Structures are given as C-alpha cells and as structure tokens.
Amino acid sequence: EEIDVPITGNMPGCTKGTASCDGLDSNGCEVNTTSDIANCGTCGKQCGPYNNGMAGCAAGKCTLVCKPGLGDCNNILADGCEAALNTNANCGSCGKACPNIQSCVNFQCQ
C-alpha cells in the first residue's frame, strides 16, 4: 500500500516516501519516511520505544521485533512485547496453547 506523505517546506519534487520535515528548502527532501523511526509514514511520527523489543519502520509503518522468548500477542505496539512465550497459553508463539495434559517446556508442548 502506498502512503501519501505530507510535504513541508514547500519542496516541489519530493517523491513518495520522502519529505522535507525540517522545512528547509536548502537541504531538499532529507527524510525517508518509509524507514525513518522518527518520521515513519509522515513527518514527526515516532516509532517506539517499546517495552522488551526494538522499534523499526518498514514501508511507512511502525514495526516491533521482540526480544527472544517474548511476543506482542495483543498486537498493540504501545505496550510492546507483553507476553512470555513459555506459558501453556502461548507456547513458542502467540496463541499456541498446550492441550490440558501437556505443559510448555522449552517453548514446546510436552
């Protein structure tokens, strides 16, 4: 999906995915809004920081990479990687529940 990026600084010729976020015509379209975590998708949209994970920006949308053993099971970036993936409810991945007779051991139902 393409994102229309507002262009500030009256910079004619900024291509889609770039913008002049500082408003200075002298340095052109200085921001890549498809990958800049401080200007993700548009000028001033900050990604993160997120709990237990690393913020990123891909294709103009904020992304989250969780630390090993954790997951963003509720798909809410604001609270980061909130779920441990070594529980019977989330064994190895979000929503992978172990059957009643099994337990999650080393991220696998056994």
PDB file of C-alpha atoms in Angstrom:
ATOM      1  CA  GLU A   1       0.000   0.000   0.000  1.00  0.00           C
ATOM      2  CA  GLU A   2       1.394   3.388  -0.925  1.00  0.00           C
ATOM      3  CA  ILE A   3       1.330   6.134   1.656  1.00  0.00           C
ATOM      4  CA  ASP A   4       0.775   9.760   0.734  1.00  0.00           C
ATOM      5  CA  VAL A   5       3.351  11.703   2.695  1.00  0.00           C
ATOM      6  CA  PRO A   6       2.676  15.328   3.538  1.00  0.00           C
ATOM      7  CA  ILE A   7       5.480  17.519   2.274  1.00  0.00           C
ATOM      8  CA  THR A   8       6.502  20.525   4.339  1.00  0.00           C
ATOM      9  CA  GLY A   9       8.862  23.326   3.428  1.00  0.00           C
ATOM     10  CA  ASN A  10       7.210  23.865   0.022  1.00  0.00           C
ATOM     11  CA  MET A  11       9.557  21.352  -1.576  1.00  0.00           C
ATOM     12  CA  PRO A  12       8.364  20.620  -5.070  1.00  0.00           C
ATOM     13  CA  GLY A  13       9.565  17.313  -6.401  1.00  0.00           C
ATOM     14  CA  CYS A  14       9.705  15.238  -3.199  1.00  0.00           C
ATOM     15  CA  THR A  15       8.992  11.720  -4.323  1.00  0.00           C
ATOM     16  CA  LYS A  16       6.572   9.470  -2.475  1.00  0.00           C
ATOM     17  CA  GLY A  17       8.308   8.158   0.637  1.00  0.00           C
ATOM     18  CA  THR A  18      10.448  11.265   1.123  1.00  0.00           C
ATOM     19  CA  ALA A  19       9.719  14.609   2.749  1.00  0.00           C
ATOM     20  CA  SER A  20      11.269  17.845   3.898  1.00  0.00           C
ATOM     21  CA  CYS A  21      10.491  17.508   7.603  1.00  0.00           C
ATOM     22  CA  ASP A  22      12.760  20.318   8.779  1.00  0.00           C
ATOM     23  CA  GLY A  23      11.094  22.868   6.495  1.00  0.00           C
ATOM     24  CA  LEU A  24      14.386  23.910   4.925  1.00  0.00           C
ATOM     25  CA  ASP A  25      14.371  24.133   1.163  1.00  0.00           C
ATOM     26  CA  SER A  26      18.176  24.221   1.128  1.00  0.00           C
ATOM     27  CA  ASN A  27      18.636  20.525   2.007  1.00  0.00           C
ATOM     28  CA  GLY A  28      15.810  19.139  -0.095  1.00  0.00           C
ATOM     29  CA  CYS A  29      13.762  16.080   0.784  1.00  0.00           C
ATOM     30  CA  GLU A  30      16.023  14.962   3.619  1.00  0.00           C
ATOM     31  CA  VAL A  31      13.841  12.287   5.233  1.00  0.00           C
ATOM     32  CA  ASN A  32      12.980   8.794   4.023  1.00  0.00           C
ATOM     33  CA  THR A  33       9.545   8.343   5.624  1.00  0.00           C
ATOM     34  CA  THR A  34       9.401   4.677   4.615  1.00  0.00           C
ATOM     35  CA  SER A  35      12.161   3.679   7.061  1.00  0.00           C
ATOM     36  CA  ASP A  36      12.920   6.543   9.494  1.00  0.00           C
ATOM     37  CA  ILE A  37      11.682   5.626  13.020  1.00  0.00           C
ATOM     38  CA  ALA A  38      11.439   9.335  13.921  1.00  0.00           C
ATOM     39  CA  ASN A  39       9.333  10.137  10.828  1.00  0.00           C
ATOM     40  CA  CYS A  40       7.578   6.879   9.958  1.00  0.00           C
ATOM     41  CA  GLY A  41       4.994   7.412   7.241  1.00  0.00           C
ATOM     42  CA  THR A  42       4.854  11.128   7.913  1.00  0.00           C
ATOM     43  CA  CYS A  43       6.950  13.871   9.459  1.00  0.00           C
ATOM     44  CA  GLY A  44       7.098  13.626  13.245  1.00  0.00           C
ATOM     45  CA  LYS A  45       5.538  10.165  13.690  1.00  0.00           C
ATOM     46  CA  GLN A  46       7.873   8.420  16.162  1.00  0.00           C
ATOM     47  CA  CYS A  47       8.026   4.616  16.463  1.00  0.00           C
ATOM     48  CA  GLY A  48       8.787   3.351  19.963  1.00  0.00           C
ATOM     49  CA  PRO A  49      10.474   2.975  22.200  1.00  0.00           C
ATOM     50  CA  TYR A  50       8.677  -0.257  23.021  1.00  0.00           C
ATOM     51  CA  ASN A  51       8.959  -2.485  26.098  1.00  0.00           C
ATOM     52  CA  ASN A  52      11.049  -5.628  25.555  1.00  0.00           C
ATOM     53  CA  GLY A  53      11.557  -5.014  21.852  1.00  0.00           C
ATOM     54  CA  MET A  54      13.170  -2.934  19.139  1.00  0.00           C
ATOM     55  CA  ALA A  55      11.258  -0.344  17.156  1.00  0.00           C
ATOM     56  CA  GLY A  56      11.521  -0.170  13.399  1.00  0.00           C
ATOM     57  CA  CYS A  57       9.830   1.445  10.426  1.00  0.00           C
ATOM     58  CA  ALA A  58       9.040  -0.532   7.272  1.00  0.00           C
ATOM     59  CA  ALA A  59       7.038   0.748   4.322  1.00  0.00           C
ATOM     60  CA  GLY A  60       5.982   3.772   6.400  1.00  0.00           C
ATOM     61  CA  LYS A  61       4.508   1.717   9.262  1.00  0.00           C
ATOM     62  CA  CYS A  62       5.930   1.189  12.753  1.00  0.00           C
ATOM     63  CA  THR A  63       7.205  -2.319  13.437  1.00  0.00           C
ATOM     64  CA  LEU A  64       8.319  -4.217  16.536  1.00  0.00           C
ATOM     65  CA  VAL A  65      10.885  -7.004  16.895  1.00  0.00           C
ATOM     66  CA  CYS A  66      10.571  -8.726  20.274  1.00  0.00           C
ATOM     67  CA  LYS A  67      13.372  -9.988  22.458  1.00  0.00           C
ATOM     68  CA  PRO A  68      13.759 -13.791  22.365  1.00  0.00           C
ATOM     69  CA  GLY A  69      11.080 -15.610  24.355  1.00  0.00           C
ATOM     70  CA  LEU A  70       8.605 -12.731  24.216  1.00  0.00           C
ATOM     71  CA  GLY A  71       5.788 -11.801  21.858  1.00  0.00           C
ATOM     72  CA  ASP A  72       3.388  -8.988  21.021  1.00  0.00           C
ATOM     73  CA  CYS A  73       0.359 -11.226  21.405  1.00  0.00           C
ATOM     74  CA  ASN A  74      -2.241  -8.468  21.700  1.00  0.00           C
ATOM     75  CA  ASN A  75      -0.926  -6.616  18.599  1.00  0.00           C
ATOM     76  CA  ILE A  76      -0.765  -3.318  20.488  1.00  0.00           C
ATOM     77  CA  LEU A  77       2.554  -1.638  19.762  1.00  0.00           C
ATOM     78  CA  ALA A  78       2.239   0.770  22.690  1.00  0.00           C
ATOM     79  CA  ASP A  79       2.729  -1.958  25.321  1.00  0.00           C
ATOM     80  CA  GLY A  80       5.488  -3.704  23.378  1.00  0.00           C
ATOM     81  CA  CYS A  81       6.252  -7.385  23.791  1.00  0.00           C
ATOM     82  CA  GLU A  82       3.945  -8.091  26.717  1.00  0.00           C
ATOM     83  CA  ALA A  83       3.667 -11.889  26.600  1.00  0.00           C
ATOM     84  CA  ALA A  84       6.066 -14.622  27.635  1.00  0.00           C
ATOM     85  CA  LEU A  85       6.113 -17.436  25.049  1.00  0.00           C
ATOM     86  CA  ASN A  86       6.852 -20.188  27.571  1.00  0.00           C
ATOM     87  CA  THR A  87       3.365 -20.468  29.054  1.00  0.00           C
ATOM     88  CA  ASN A  88       0.641 -23.037  28.406  1.00  0.00           C
ATOM     89  CA  ALA A  89      -1.410 -20.324  26.670  1.00  0.00           C
ATOM     90  CA  ASN A  90       1.452 -19.067  24.463  1.00  0.00           C
ATOM     91  CA  CYS A  91       3.877 -21.924  23.970  1.00  0.00           C
ATOM     92  CA  GLY A  92       6.522 -20.974  21.419  1.00  0.00           C
ATOM     93  CA  SER A  93       4.240 -18.446  19.699  1.00  0.00           C
ATOM     94  CA  CYS A  94       1.271 -16.242  20.458  1.00  0.00           C
ATOM     95  CA  GLY A  95      -1.959 -18.185  20.886  1.00  0.00           C
ATOM     96  CA  LYS A  96      -0.389 -21.648  20.603  1.00  0.00           C
ATOM     97  CA  ALA A  97      -1.993 -23.325  23.619  1.00  0.00           C
ATOM     98  CA  CYS A  98      -0.878 -26.649  25.018  1.00  0.00           C
ATOM     99  CA  PRO A  99      -3.556 -29.347  25.456  1.00  0.00           C
ATOM    100  CA  ASN A 100      -4.694 -29.875  29.051  1.00  0.00           C
ATOM    101  CA  ILE A 101      -2.487 -32.926  29.548  1.00  0.00           C
ATOM    102  CA  GLN A 102       0.667 -31.140  28.321  1.00  0.00           C
ATOM    103  CA  SER A 103       2.856 -28.344  29.631  1.00  0.00           C
ATOM    104  CA  CYS A 104       5.044 -25.840  27.851  1.00  0.00           C
ATOM    105  CA  VAL A 105       8.688 -26.847  28.265  1.00  0.00           C
ATOM    106  CA  ASN A 106      11.451 -25.047  26.344  1.00  0.00           C
ATOM    107  CA  PHE A 107       8.795 -23.351  24.195  1.00  0.00           C
ATOM    108  CA  GLN A 108       7.211 -26.680  23.146  1.00  0.00           C
ATOM    109  CA  CYS A 109       4.127 -28.512  24.386  1.00  0.00           C
ATOM    110  CA  GLN A 110       5.174 -31.789  26.019  1.00  0.00           C
TER     111      GLN A 110
END
